XYZ file of C-alpha atoms in Angstrom:
762
model
C 10.903 -16.763 41.739
C 9.028 -14.886 39.245
C 10.707 -14.775 36.146
C 12.288 -17.630 36.724
C 12.140 -20.797 35.751
C 11.031 -23.531 38.500
C 13.166 -26.078 35.971
C 16.154 -24.118 36.328
C 16.388 -24.430 39.935
C 15.634 -27.915 40.902
C 16.432 -29.913 37.206
C 14.104 -30.800 34.870
C 12.875 -34.498 36.793
C 12.636 -33.038 39.928
C 10.187 -30.259 39.222
C 8.001 -32.393 36.465
C 7.490 -35.246 39.202
C 6.536 -33.004 41.390
C 4.314 -31.014 39.576
C 2.694 -34.373 38.204
C 1.953 -35.485 41.712
C 0.424 -32.297 43.088
C -1.703 -32.289 39.679
C -2.648 -35.534 39.657
C -3.892 -35.582 43.287
C -1.266 -38.522 44.204
C 0.670 -37.289 46.972
C -0.331 -37.522 50.413
C 0.025 -34.130 52.698
C 3.651 -35.760 54.482
C 4.829 -35.942 51.013
C 4.154 -32.698 49.697
C 5.089 -31.200 53.165
C 8.782 -33.484 52.311
C 9.289 -31.928 48.655
C 8.744 -28.398 49.621
C 11.138 -28.877 52.494
C 13.619 -30.207 49.772
C 12.604 -27.553 46.926
C 13.226 -25.044 50.329
C 16.819 -26.739 51.299
C 18.471 -27.040 47.375
C 16.537 -23.455 46.668
C 19.113 -22.594 50.087
C 21.709 -24.577 48.220
C 21.794 -22.666 45.445
C 21.327 -19.250 46.580
C 24.775 -20.124 49.516
C 27.068 -21.826 46.791
C 29.800 -20.449 45.249
C 28.314 -20.510 41.537
C 25.343 -18.151 42.700
C 27.837 -15.688 44.289
C 30.137 -15.552 41.644
C 27.648 -14.868 39.073
C 25.659 -11.968 40.923
C 27.600 -9.079 38.875
C 26.559 -10.940 35.863
C 22.937 -11.041 36.448
C 22.851 -7.432 37.819
C 24.419 -6.552 34.518
C 21.766 -8.828 32.851
C 18.923 -7.308 34.405
C 20.432 -3.726 33.696
C 21.188 -4.090 30.331
C 17.665 -6.351 29.751
C 16.303 -2.528 30.869
C 18.395 -0.540 29.037
C 17.541 -2.612 26.273
C 13.583 -1.998 26.535
C 14.352 1.630 27.035
C 16.381 2.403 24.172
C 13.372 -0.118 21.737
C 10.810 1.979 23.318
C 12.274 5.673 21.993
C 13.334 4.240 18.784
C 10.021 3.539 18.546
C 8.671 6.484 19.328
C 10.848 8.283 16.855
C 10.444 6.060 14.227
C 6.866 7.018 14.409
C 7.143 10.304 14.939
C 7.588 11.522 10.777
C 4.451 9.784 9.894
C 2.198 11.456 12.607
C 3.782 14.707 11.601
C 3.530 14.162 8.214
C -0.162 13.072 8.664
C -0.865 16.541 10.594
C 0.852 18.967 8.486
C -1.295 17.394 5.613
C -4.278 18.049 7.686
C -4.108 21.122 9.633
C -1.267 22.476 8.607
C 2.020 23.879 10.076
C 1.006 26.243 12.407
C -2.110 23.699 14.256
C 0.947 21.280 14.043
C 3.581 23.211 16.205
C 0.872 24.322 18.795
C -0.012 20.517 18.853
C 3.470 19.474 18.962
C 4.093 22.427 22.111
C 1.365 20.501 23.892
C 2.255 17.888 23.994
C 5.975 18.053 24.317
C 5.188 20.121 27.114
C 5.692 18.791 30.621
C 3.857 20.603 33.130
C 5.584 20.566 36.504
C 3.598 18.420 39.206
C 3.044 20.562 42.445
C 5.931 19.974 44.885
C 5.796 20.503 47.966
C 7.037 23.616 49.826
C 6.582 22.854 53.287
C 7.634 26.167 55.189
C 7.491 25.362 59.044
C 6.133 28.318 60.879
C 8.373 29.282 63.910
C 7.191 27.734 67.118
C 6.227 30.751 69.258
C 6.816 30.794 73.333
C 5.711 34.224 73.449
C 1.803 33.499 73.448
C 0.078 36.453 72.552
C -3.831 36.384 71.958
C -5.147 34.656 69.277
C -8.297 34.793 67.764
C -9.837 31.840 65.533
C -13.326 32.589 63.505
C -15.518 30.068 64.151
C -19.242 29.403 63.502
C -21.936 28.948 65.531
C -23.538 26.176 62.966
C -20.470 24.249 62.529
C -20.363 21.530 60.264
C -17.318 20.198 61.186
C -16.340 19.983 65.223
C -12.295 19.772 65.401
C -11.379 18.171 68.709
C -8.034 18.596 69.793
C -6.961 16.180 73.289
C -3.708 17.999 75.007
C -2.205 17.123 77.560
C 1.071 19.679 78.634
C 3.425 20.774 75.672
C 1.329 24.148 75.617
C 4.054 25.543 72.645
C 2.800 22.818 70.414
C -0.866 23.153 71.295
C -0.862 26.947 70.420
C 0.927 26.641 67.219
C -1.323 24.501 66.306
C -4.175 26.733 67.033
C -2.014 29.173 64.920
C -2.430 27.580 62.087
C -5.845 26.870 62.474
C -6.615 30.873 62.771
C -4.414 31.153 59.234
C -6.903 28.426 57.404
C -8.755 29.979 55.136
C -11.398 26.834 54.099
C -14.365 27.023 53.244
C -15.459 24.624 55.221
C -17.447 26.013 58.571
C -15.905 24.655 61.854
C -15.695 24.931 65.671
C -12.517 24.412 67.871
C -12.833 21.904 71.575
C -9.511 21.684 73.198
C -10.102 19.166 75.654
C -7.274 19.745 78.304
C -6.820 16.237 79.519
C -5.179 18.207 83.401
C -1.828 19.676 81.813
C 0.912 20.055 84.466
C 2.070 23.280 82.497
C 0.509 26.281 81.477
C -2.290 25.121 79.473
C -5.648 25.622 81.234
C -4.326 29.453 81.928
C -2.961 29.814 77.936
C -6.251 28.864 76.659
C -8.025 31.502 78.491
C -6.607 33.721 75.997
C -7.162 32.042 72.492
C -10.930 33.203 71.750
C -13.422 31.539 69.163
C -12.783 27.886 70.994
C -14.798 25.787 73.990
C -11.792 24.723 76.255
C -12.591 21.879 78.721
C -10.288 20.784 81.261
C -10.960 16.834 82.129
C -11.586 16.009 85.758
C -9.341 13.999 86.076
C -5.970 12.316 83.749
C -7.626 9.780 81.216
C -5.642 9.658 78.242
C -5.620 10.793 74.960
C -8.932 8.132 73.978
C -11.161 9.538 76.839
C -10.253 13.638 75.828
C -11.096 12.431 72.365
C -14.701 10.766 73.249
C -15.403 13.615 75.730
C -14.589 16.335 73.360
C -16.754 14.261 70.856
C -19.492 14.511 73.619
C -19.543 18.013 73.613
C -19.639 18.429 69.686
C -21.968 20.732 67.616
C -20.988 19.605 63.698
C -22.168 16.973 61.510
C -18.704 15.923 61.071
C -15.772 15.398 63.971
C -12.390 16.029 63.380
C -9.935 14.700 65.753
C -6.632 16.681 65.244
C -3.444 15.935 67.432
C -1.920 19.317 69.169
C 1.614 18.627 67.798
C 0.340 19.727 64.201
C 0.433 22.372 61.597
C -3.066 22.209 59.212
C -1.910 23.408 55.966
C -4.559 25.323 53.277
C -6.777 22.925 51.604
C -6.790 20.775 54.349
C -10.828 20.390 55.663
C -11.994 21.206 52.591
C -10.181 18.368 50.881
C -11.574 16.284 54.162
C -14.963 17.198 53.438
C -14.929 17.105 49.833
C -14.075 12.877 49.775
C -17.373 12.512 51.883
C -19.402 13.948 48.484
C -16.912 12.024 45.497
C -16.961 8.622 47.571
C -20.593 7.938 48.981
C -19.385 5.150 51.081
C -16.807 6.706 53.223
C -16.613 6.122 56.367
C -13.593 7.565 58.037
C -10.697 9.766 56.067
C -7.176 11.060 56.789
C -5.262 13.536 55.957
C -1.563 12.937 54.420
C 1.533 14.002 57.302
C 4.569 15.409 56.561
C 7.809 15.599 58.970
C 8.998 19.155 59.776
C 12.112 18.835 57.739
C 9.608 17.445 54.742
C 9.775 14.168 54.118
C 6.886 12.183 53.944
C 5.356 10.470 57.336
C 2.141 9.365 55.981
C 0.376 8.500 53.196
C -2.491 6.197 54.704
C -1.443 2.888 56.734
C -1.450 -0.942 56.444
C -2.578 -3.186 58.852
C -0.861 -6.524 58.512
C -2.644 -10.235 59.553
C -0.277 -10.082 62.815
C -1.551 -6.658 63.842
C 1.508 -4.817 62.964
C 1.349 -1.790 61.190
C 3.386 0.227 57.994
C 3.189 3.741 57.328
C 3.135 3.746 53.690
C 5.495 6.086 52.079
C 7.559 6.886 55.525
C 10.342 9.314 54.680
C 9.631 9.768 50.824
C 9.291 12.809 49.321
C 5.577 13.645 49.640
C 4.541 14.629 46.520
C 6.053 11.065 44.440
C 3.111 9.914 42.353
C 2.130 7.064 44.950
C 1.422 9.204 47.063
C -1.171 11.649 45.496
C -4.292 9.689 45.193
C -7.088 9.137 46.927
C -6.640 5.279 48.558
C -8.795 2.843 50.383
C -6.180 1.999 52.791
C -6.326 0.050 56.006
C -6.447 3.016 58.525
C -5.412 6.723 58.978
C -3.024 7.894 61.561
C -5.490 9.573 64.037
C -3.078 12.791 64.314
C -6.196 13.737 61.576
C -8.925 11.736 60.939
C -12.551 13.021 60.080
C -16.007 11.089 60.214
C -19.801 11.296 60.878
C -20.305 12.009 64.788
C -23.604 9.612 64.081
C -21.608 7.045 62.781
C -18.834 8.003 65.438
C -21.492 7.205 68.112
C -22.909 4.473 66.488
C -19.526 2.323 66.447
C -19.280 3.472 70.293
C -16.546 5.939 69.477
C -12.490 5.147 70.260
C -12.738 1.960 72.255
C -11.543 2.594 76.070
C -10.024 -0.745 76.140
C -6.854 0.844 74.639
C -6.415 3.599 77.259
C -4.504 5.757 77.758
C -3.626 5.236 73.676
C -2.433 3.309 70.719
C -4.863 1.471 67.928
C -7.897 3.161 68.704
C -7.423 4.875 65.120
C -6.520 1.424 63.854
C -9.310 -0.292 65.798
C -12.024 2.996 64.634
C -10.836 2.119 61.219
C -11.892 -1.938 61.498
C -14.805 -0.922 62.871
C -16.171 1.348 59.980
C -15.274 -1.181 57.393
C -17.173 -3.996 59.291
C -20.170 -1.404 59.318
C -19.703 -1.458 55.590
C -18.105 1.811 55.011
C -14.613 2.300 53.626
C -11.400 4.563 54.753
C -9.761 6.547 52.463
C -5.926 8.479 52.748
C -6.802 12.140 50.992
C -3.933 13.102 49.589
C -4.899 17.470 49.376
C -5.489 17.314 53.157
C -1.968 18.154 54.205
C -0.351 18.735 58.049
C 2.997 18.983 59.353
C 3.224 16.573 62.197
C 5.828 16.923 65.120
C 5.640 13.200 66.048
C 6.145 11.847 69.452
C 5.675 15.418 71.208
C 3.444 14.123 73.614
C 4.359 10.484 73.990
C 7.742 10.426 73.250
C 9.304 7.887 71.040
C 10.684 4.992 72.943
C 8.005 1.967 72.856
C 9.328 0.494 76.381
C 8.516 3.648 78.698
C 5.486 6.129 79.575
C 2.184 6.156 76.724
C 4.597 4.420 73.989
C 4.470 1.060 75.880
C 0.909 1.365 75.311
C 1.699 0.624 71.338
C 3.324 -2.618 71.930
C 0.432 -4.070 74.738
C -2.674 -2.682 72.494
C -0.750 -4.602 69.490
C -2.130 -7.924 71.307
C -5.450 -6.305 72.634
C -6.036 -5.207 68.476
C -5.201 -8.876 67.529
C -7.231 -10.628 69.970
C -10.464 -8.440 69.194
C -10.009 -8.300 65.476
C -8.159 -11.744 64.937
C -10.794 -13.009 62.070
C -10.693 -9.659 60.258
C -7.082 -9.528 60.399
C -6.907 -13.152 58.360
C -8.138 -10.800 55.060
C -5.101 -8.665 55.786
C -1.459 -9.160 54.070
C 1.020 -11.090 55.446
C 3.874 -9.353 57.395
C 6.482 -9.218 55.180
C 4.468 -9.051 52.090
C 5.524 -6.401 49.229
C 4.494 -3.224 49.698
C 3.188 -2.304 46.392
C 0.550 -5.308 46.798
C -0.488 -4.589 50.089
C -0.915 -0.473 50.168
C -4.449 -1.090 48.387
C -7.016 -2.117 50.921
C -9.648 -4.498 49.476
C -8.169 -3.897 45.807
C -7.268 -7.423 44.892
C -6.693 -6.686 40.946
C -4.853 -3.795 39.328
C -5.395 -2.342 35.974
C -2.940 -0.118 34.166
C -4.250 1.999 31.378
C -1.681 3.983 28.768
C -3.279 6.459 26.840
C -2.084 9.160 24.486
C -2.701 12.095 27.178
C -4.543 13.094 30.086
C -8.188 12.925 29.922
C -9.735 16.137 29.265
C -13.246 14.986 29.239
C -14.917 18.338 28.505
C -12.914 18.852 25.826
C -13.276 16.175 23.386
C -15.226 12.842 23.585
C -12.454 10.040 23.523
C -11.236 12.133 27.173
C -14.885 11.054 28.128
C -14.754 7.781 27.308
C -11.334 6.864 28.797
C -12.819 8.538 31.943
C -15.862 6.814 31.716
C -14.189 3.426 31.552
C -11.866 4.387 34.520
C -15.220 4.592 36.596
C -16.308 1.130 35.595
C -13.182 -0.716 36.873
C -13.475 1.594 39.800
C -16.789 0.953 40.247
C -15.462 -2.807 39.539
C -13.054 -2.796 42.673
C -9.505 -2.664 40.116
C -6.988 -0.306 41.266
C -6.415 1.807 38.367
C -2.937 3.261 37.306
C -2.678 6.069 34.072
C 0.472 6.786 32.260
C 0.435 9.397 29.550
C 2.332 9.243 26.559
C 4.293 12.197 27.294
C 4.506 11.511 31.158
C 3.365 15.424 32.213
C 1.283 16.150 34.990
C -1.500 18.039 33.434
C -1.986 20.368 35.698
C -5.853 20.332 37.348
C -7.298 16.981 34.733
C -4.740 14.979 36.281
C -5.657 16.115 40.155
C -8.722 15.090 39.288
C -7.885 11.777 38.284
C -6.236 11.253 41.173
C -9.133 12.498 43.303
C -11.105 9.937 41.557
C -8.844 7.302 43.381
C -6.615 7.039 40.194
C -2.541 6.241 40.147
C -1.724 8.876 37.675
C 2.290 8.037 36.848
C 4.679 11.386 35.050
C 7.767 12.707 35.345
C 9.654 13.368 37.307
C 9.673 10.097 39.109
C 9.431 8.061 35.986
C 10.690 9.402 32.837
C 9.254 6.984 30.151
C 6.547 4.416 30.728
C 9.358 1.775 30.707
C 10.580 3.222 34.066
C 6.982 2.481 35.601
C 6.698 -0.904 34.308
C 9.773 -2.170 35.383
C 9.810 -0.672 39.354
C 5.941 -1.952 39.200
C 4.777 -4.312 36.223
C 4.633 -7.302 37.636
C 1.654 -6.589 39.816
C -0.966 -5.841 37.284
C -3.614 -7.939 36.197
C -4.629 -6.146 33.071
C -3.279 -3.541 30.647
C -4.693 -2.110 28.808
C -3.136 0.323 25.594
C -5.189 2.870 23.716
C -4.268 3.655 20.152
C -2.362 1.901 18.161
C 0.901 4.926 18.062
C 0.467 4.572 21.725
C 0.753 0.796 22.425
C 3.354 -0.171 19.703
C 6.675 1.549 21.113
C 5.799 -0.285 24.778
C 4.555 -3.580 23.380
C 7.778 -5.421 24.025
C 8.248 -4.120 27.462
C 4.821 -5.143 28.505
C 6.019 -8.680 27.629
C 9.097 -8.491 29.238
C 7.703 -6.332 32.626
C 4.289 -7.471 32.978
C 4.220 -11.178 33.082
C 1.427 -11.950 35.037
C -0.779 -9.198 33.025
C -3.449 -9.691 30.071
C -3.006 -6.779 27.074
C -6.412 -5.174 26.118
C -5.552 -2.786 22.885
C -8.595 -0.352 22.720
C -8.256 1.172 18.965
C -10.791 3.808 20.112
C -11.627 3.968 16.359
C -9.598 2.034 13.638
C -7.063 5.383 12.660
C -6.529 3.550 9.375
C -10.220 3.311 8.324
C -10.548 7.164 9.163
C -7.395 7.682 7.457
C -8.509 5.647 4.596
C -11.192 7.773 4.404
C -9.992 10.834 4.623
C -7.389 9.886 1.578
C -10.538 9.196 -0.580
C -12.535 12.320 -0.182
C -9.237 14.034 -0.553
C -7.925 11.899 -3.568
C -4.870 12.302 -2.077
C -2.320 9.410 -3.003
C 0.122 10.107 -0.198
C -2.688 9.777 2.433
C -3.424 6.599 1.137
C -0.135 5.123 0.947
C 0.087 6.754 4.757
C -3.033 5.119 5.722
C -1.834 1.833 4.419
C 0.801 2.262 6.839
C -1.269 2.953 9.723
C -3.316 0.027 8.871
C -0.365 -2.605 8.937
C 1.236 -0.949 12.073
C -2.852 -1.276 13.479
C -2.867 -4.689 13.197
C 0.329 -5.631 13.732
C -0.570 -4.348 17.740
C -4.339 -5.814 17.467
C -1.953 -8.966 17.179
C 0.342 -8.523 19.750
C -2.486 -8.354 22.405
C -4.886 -10.984 24.083
C -7.906 -8.992 22.747
C -8.639 -5.883 20.574
C -11.401 -3.323 21.544
C -13.539 -1.543 18.787
C -15.951 0.661 19.172
C -18.969 -0.436 16.629
C -19.908 -3.512 15.285
C -19.311 -2.426 11.876
C -15.733 -2.009 13.181
C -15.540 -5.630 14.604
C -16.882 -6.702 11.056
C -14.120 -4.899 9.036
C -11.134 -6.715 11.713
C -12.710 -10.127 11.239
C -12.498 -9.208 7.062
C -8.962 -8.449 7.435
C -7.635 -10.376 10.200
C -10.178 -13.669 11.003
C -7.828 -14.654 13.688
C -8.264 -11.793 16.132
C -9.954 -12.182 19.346
C -12.130 -8.669 18.890
C -15.040 -7.010 20.808
C -16.991 -4.041 21.620
C -16.285 -1.573 23.977
C -18.413 1.574 22.368
C -19.063 5.313 24.052
C -19.902 5.692 27.532
C -22.308 8.056 28.785
C -24.220 9.230 31.593
C -28.340 9.880 30.323
C -29.450 13.096 31.458
C -32.504 13.527 29.745
C -34.514 16.350 28.273
C -35.312 19.201 30.587
C -36.732 21.481 28.306
C -39.909 21.140 25.149
C -39.494 21.865 21.481
C -41.007 25.299 21.697
C -38.335 26.095 24.805
C -35.664 25.652 22.490
C -34.039 27.413 19.287
C -31.325 27.598 16.507
C -29.166 24.479 15.436
C -25.468 24.018 16.965
C -22.273 21.941 16.104
C -19.876 20.505 18.610
C -16.624 18.669 18.298
C -12.800 19.068 19.575
C -10.806 20.371 16.267
C -7.652 18.700 16.905
C -9.826 15.855 15.497
C -9.326 16.929 11.948
C -12.778 15.171 10.696
C -14.474 17.549 13.006
C -12.748 20.579 10.882
C -13.229 19.333 7.472
C -17.000 19.002 8.840
C -18.382 22.433 10.257
C -16.244 24.102 6.877
C -18.428 22.093 4.922
C -21.731 22.646 6.161
C -21.281 26.172 6.604
C -20.112 26.543 2.845
C -22.598 24.030 1.380
C -25.890 23.115 3.432
C -25.764 26.060 5.838
C -27.139 28.832 3.387
C -30.001 26.278 2.247
C -31.151 26.439 5.823
C -31.041 30.567 6.037
C -33.319 30.436 3.274
C -36.093 28.398 4.960
C -35.472 29.739 8.622
C -34.045 33.400 7.892
C -33.857 34.174 12.155
C -31.758 30.909 12.545
C -28.424 30.735 14.419
C -25.518 28.203 14.075
C -23.459 27.857 17.569
C -20.589 26.468 17.076
C -18.748 24.989 20.405
C -15.286 22.689 20.889
C -11.999 23.532 21.695
C -8.868 23.680 19.624
C -10.228 25.596 16.800
C -8.066 26.565 13.613
C -8.298 30.152 12.465
C -10.515 29.054 9.793
C -13.344 27.251 12.305
C -13.154 30.484 15.041
C -13.621 32.821 11.798
C -16.965 31.824 10.567
C -18.056 32.917 13.321
C -17.222 36.183 11.508
C -20.047 35.152 8.895
C -23.863 35.932 9.682
C -26.286 33.942 11.689
C -23.323 31.845 13.401
C -21.226 32.147 17.134
C -18.558 30.888 17.751
C -18.466 29.715 21.381
C -15.260 27.946 21.545
C -13.974 26.026 24.674
C -16.768 26.085 26.839
C -16.822 25.046 30.657
C -20.265 23.981 30.907
C -22.307 22.311 28.033
C -25.545 21.613 29.472
C -27.167 25.069 28.495
C -26.540 24.423 24.937
C -27.517 20.950 25.314
C -31.171 21.930 26.945
C -31.881 25.239 25.002
C -30.580 24.184 21.544
C -33.181 22.768 19.497
C -30.933 20.485 17.188
C -27.321 19.236 16.610
C -25.829 18.683 13.300
C -22.799 16.214 12.489
C -22.159 16.588 9.207
C -19.130 14.305 8.983
C -17.897 13.446 5.434
C -15.439 10.760 6.967
C -13.584 9.360 10.724
C -14.532 6.326 12.019
C -15.939 5.300 15.445
C -18.864 6.003 17.140
C -19.427 9.940 17.659
C -19.259 11.272 21.107
C -20.948 14.533 19.928
C -23.829 12.157 18.578
C -23.925 10.125 21.578
C -24.108 13.559 23.815
C -26.913 14.950 22.360
C -29.000 12.079 22.227
C -28.460 11.639 25.840
C -29.443 15.150 26.572
C -32.808 14.270 24.458
C -31.505 16.831 21.764
C -31.822 15.354 18.286
C -29.477 15.155 15.979
C -28.811 15.357 11.914
C -26.066 13.676 11.113
C -24.313 12.047 8.098
C -24.252 7.956 7.521
C -20.371 8.329 8.619
C -21.511 10.396 11.988
C -23.955 7.893 13.208
C -22.156 4.839 11.871
C -22.689 1.542 14.536
C -24.754 3.329 16.650
C -27.973 1.190 15.797
C -29.655 3.844 14.857
C -33.060 4.354 12.880
C -33.802 7.112 10.144
C -36.941 9.256 11.487
C -36.871 7.051 14.801
C -33.369 8.352 16.744
C -31.580 10.355 14.466
C -32.451 12.119 11.321
C -29.594 10.949 8.318
C -28.826 12.196 5.338
C -25.418 12.614 3.342
C -26.452 14.911 0.101
C -26.239 18.841 1.306
C -29.313 19.310 -0.370
C -30.952 16.560 1.888
C -29.067 17.283 5.088
C -30.594 20.544 4.927
C -34.179 19.589 3.971
C -33.682 16.897 6.832
C -32.761 19.877 9.283
C -35.410 22.571 8.266
C -38.151 19.500 8.535
C -37.169 18.768 11.993
C -36.845 22.397 12.971
C -40.301 22.844 12.269
C -41.831 19.442 13.055
C -42.484 19.040 16.918
C -44.211 15.193 16.370
C -41.107 14.536 15.172
C -38.698 16.064 16.688
C -40.004 14.848 19.975
C -40.233 11.396 18.413
C -36.581 11.527 17.734
C -35.728 13.536 21.577
C -37.201 10.569 23.013
C -35.650 7.765 20.607
C -32.308 9.090 21.213
C -32.678 8.503 24.547
C -33.751 4.636 24.776
C -31.090 4.246 22.259
C -28.069 5.793 24.718
C -29.998 3.861 28.208
C -29.836 0.507 25.961
C -26.214 0.672 24.137
C -24.276 3.517 25.221
C -24.520 3.541 29.063
C -22.861 3.024 32.328
C -24.725 -0.069 32.984
C -24.472 -1.612 28.932
C -20.787 -0.709 29.465
C -19.956 -2.004 32.936
C -22.136 -5.227 31.817
C -19.818 -5.811 28.577
C -16.748 -5.122 30.849
C -17.428 -8.132 33.284
C -18.298 -10.200 30.431
C -15.179 -9.280 28.709
C -13.018 -9.854 32.457
C -14.874 -12.876 32.892
C -13.301 -14.395 29.286
């Protein structure tokens, strides 16, 4: 009955009386049961009535029309906001750079598509060599019983594998009656073991584990073909998620359809292969996810943990439910079970055991479900009920869902806003929220999207979903919290969120107050049209804030600005979020000065040009050997050409910023306008690199002149501050230590996590 009022079904008097009884605790248990039965009966009568059936086409049309209305409204809002965004960009960046930005935003980076090409299953078994390691990190254990052509096919795929992780291969022959034993003698590089008697899949796996030399055990079915990256990505999961106990692969049918993207176990011990028969490269199946279990066709676990848990429980012999049982044992041990989409195998399901649940080994799937139910009855009470919505059941131990919409996929190595967003996502992960993310352009942004998915974030993109509205229509009801980042991203989707996300709170994350930044830029430029545009931005930004449950700003100053503008708004501070790296090199081990920024952001372009023209010449007069290093992505021509001037080196985008932070003595932040808290300043301070900045550059950062930063607005004063700090080791040490303390107190992960906890509890 989601979205349909109780009164509409039951009538005003019945529903209100029933609710009142429950609220006042007046109805005894029997009365409540009778009322519930009455409600059910009346609902059944409604659904089976002629009028309900007759009006079904109308209801279907109404639902379709509502979605179309939301989709059209979204597109119109996007188009209406576009001229202003283009005009502002042309004013500040020029035609060429505006065109570059537009091309980047319109670019629909195609998501990787599955091109599953199954190799031919051969029956002319040529000698085969698998390159294995003397000191393996992984022991690949393959239990086999007959069907040698599939065993050979699996071993062939291992021979082709070019992954970097050293491994060994242990093939355990469970007394096959075909030519398996003889044929295995023609495969070099493996350890082949034949059981003394047929004991089944579980016993073969446990035997293989006892022979393993690796730190990890990888159980692999013989009816599989492993694909590139299969092994390395499984191992990497343990590095990214230290709480990993077991991780499994994505299973794909030979025809290219998805077999399983992790499994779901329901309260009655029944299971569900999530994603079965869908496209394996749909966005839903491309992120690391905590799951109930992973199919034992390809799972990785540390050998010590496997032994500590008692190996595969032999009560399930010969096979079935041993993998599910192991997953539950891992969780009881305090660790987690993850699905890893980058690890892919083709699985010829049912080759060894068939698919008939009434005969052969397959019949034990039914028998062992009852055994599993008896063993884990307490833990199963925490699992979703059979018949629960799969969209809500697919996440193990993730009861809360948050959806974030932003202008683009975070590029944390290129701009501070992206770094803040990435760190915000990581905090929600740590707070046990399942995060979904939608970029405004619905693009898969290559490695940046994959990096988010590998952190466990569900990334939403085309062509599966053409607009955010499509996704909200399909899944909006499951979210507890929606975070809208930037007013121009938020405005077009607000009405759809109200329509589809009926269970969610809405937070508006300003990132910085755009209208405040535009006002300051217009004042410096003395441009009446820019002043008018800033007023328009102010109107739209405040409208979005009023429509949301909470508005987030990055500094107390911006909180006070909004309090004056609109006192009734609920506004809180959530500032930049940084790791505190610390200073690794002393004053005399460093030299030169630097400026870092993303030059898609207009204040950075203005700031470095102003610095080079009016301030840097004064610095060179006193420090003739000094070099200014200019670092950052998306620099326009006039910034890049600064590198042609004496004493200046232009580096552009650099993959690793740490050498600059540790080797350069001072960072400068000569910003003349802007808003929010500046990530460049936070970052330098987090490395213990002292900063000289304008008051705008350090605004809202709880800083004190000559304690944790140097502040100066006038060119002469700015140059003097740089020269003094560059030559005074005592002052340099004071500001280095003060900056680190400032970041730890106000901008660290702990500070942000505590603030988010506080906001969620309100």
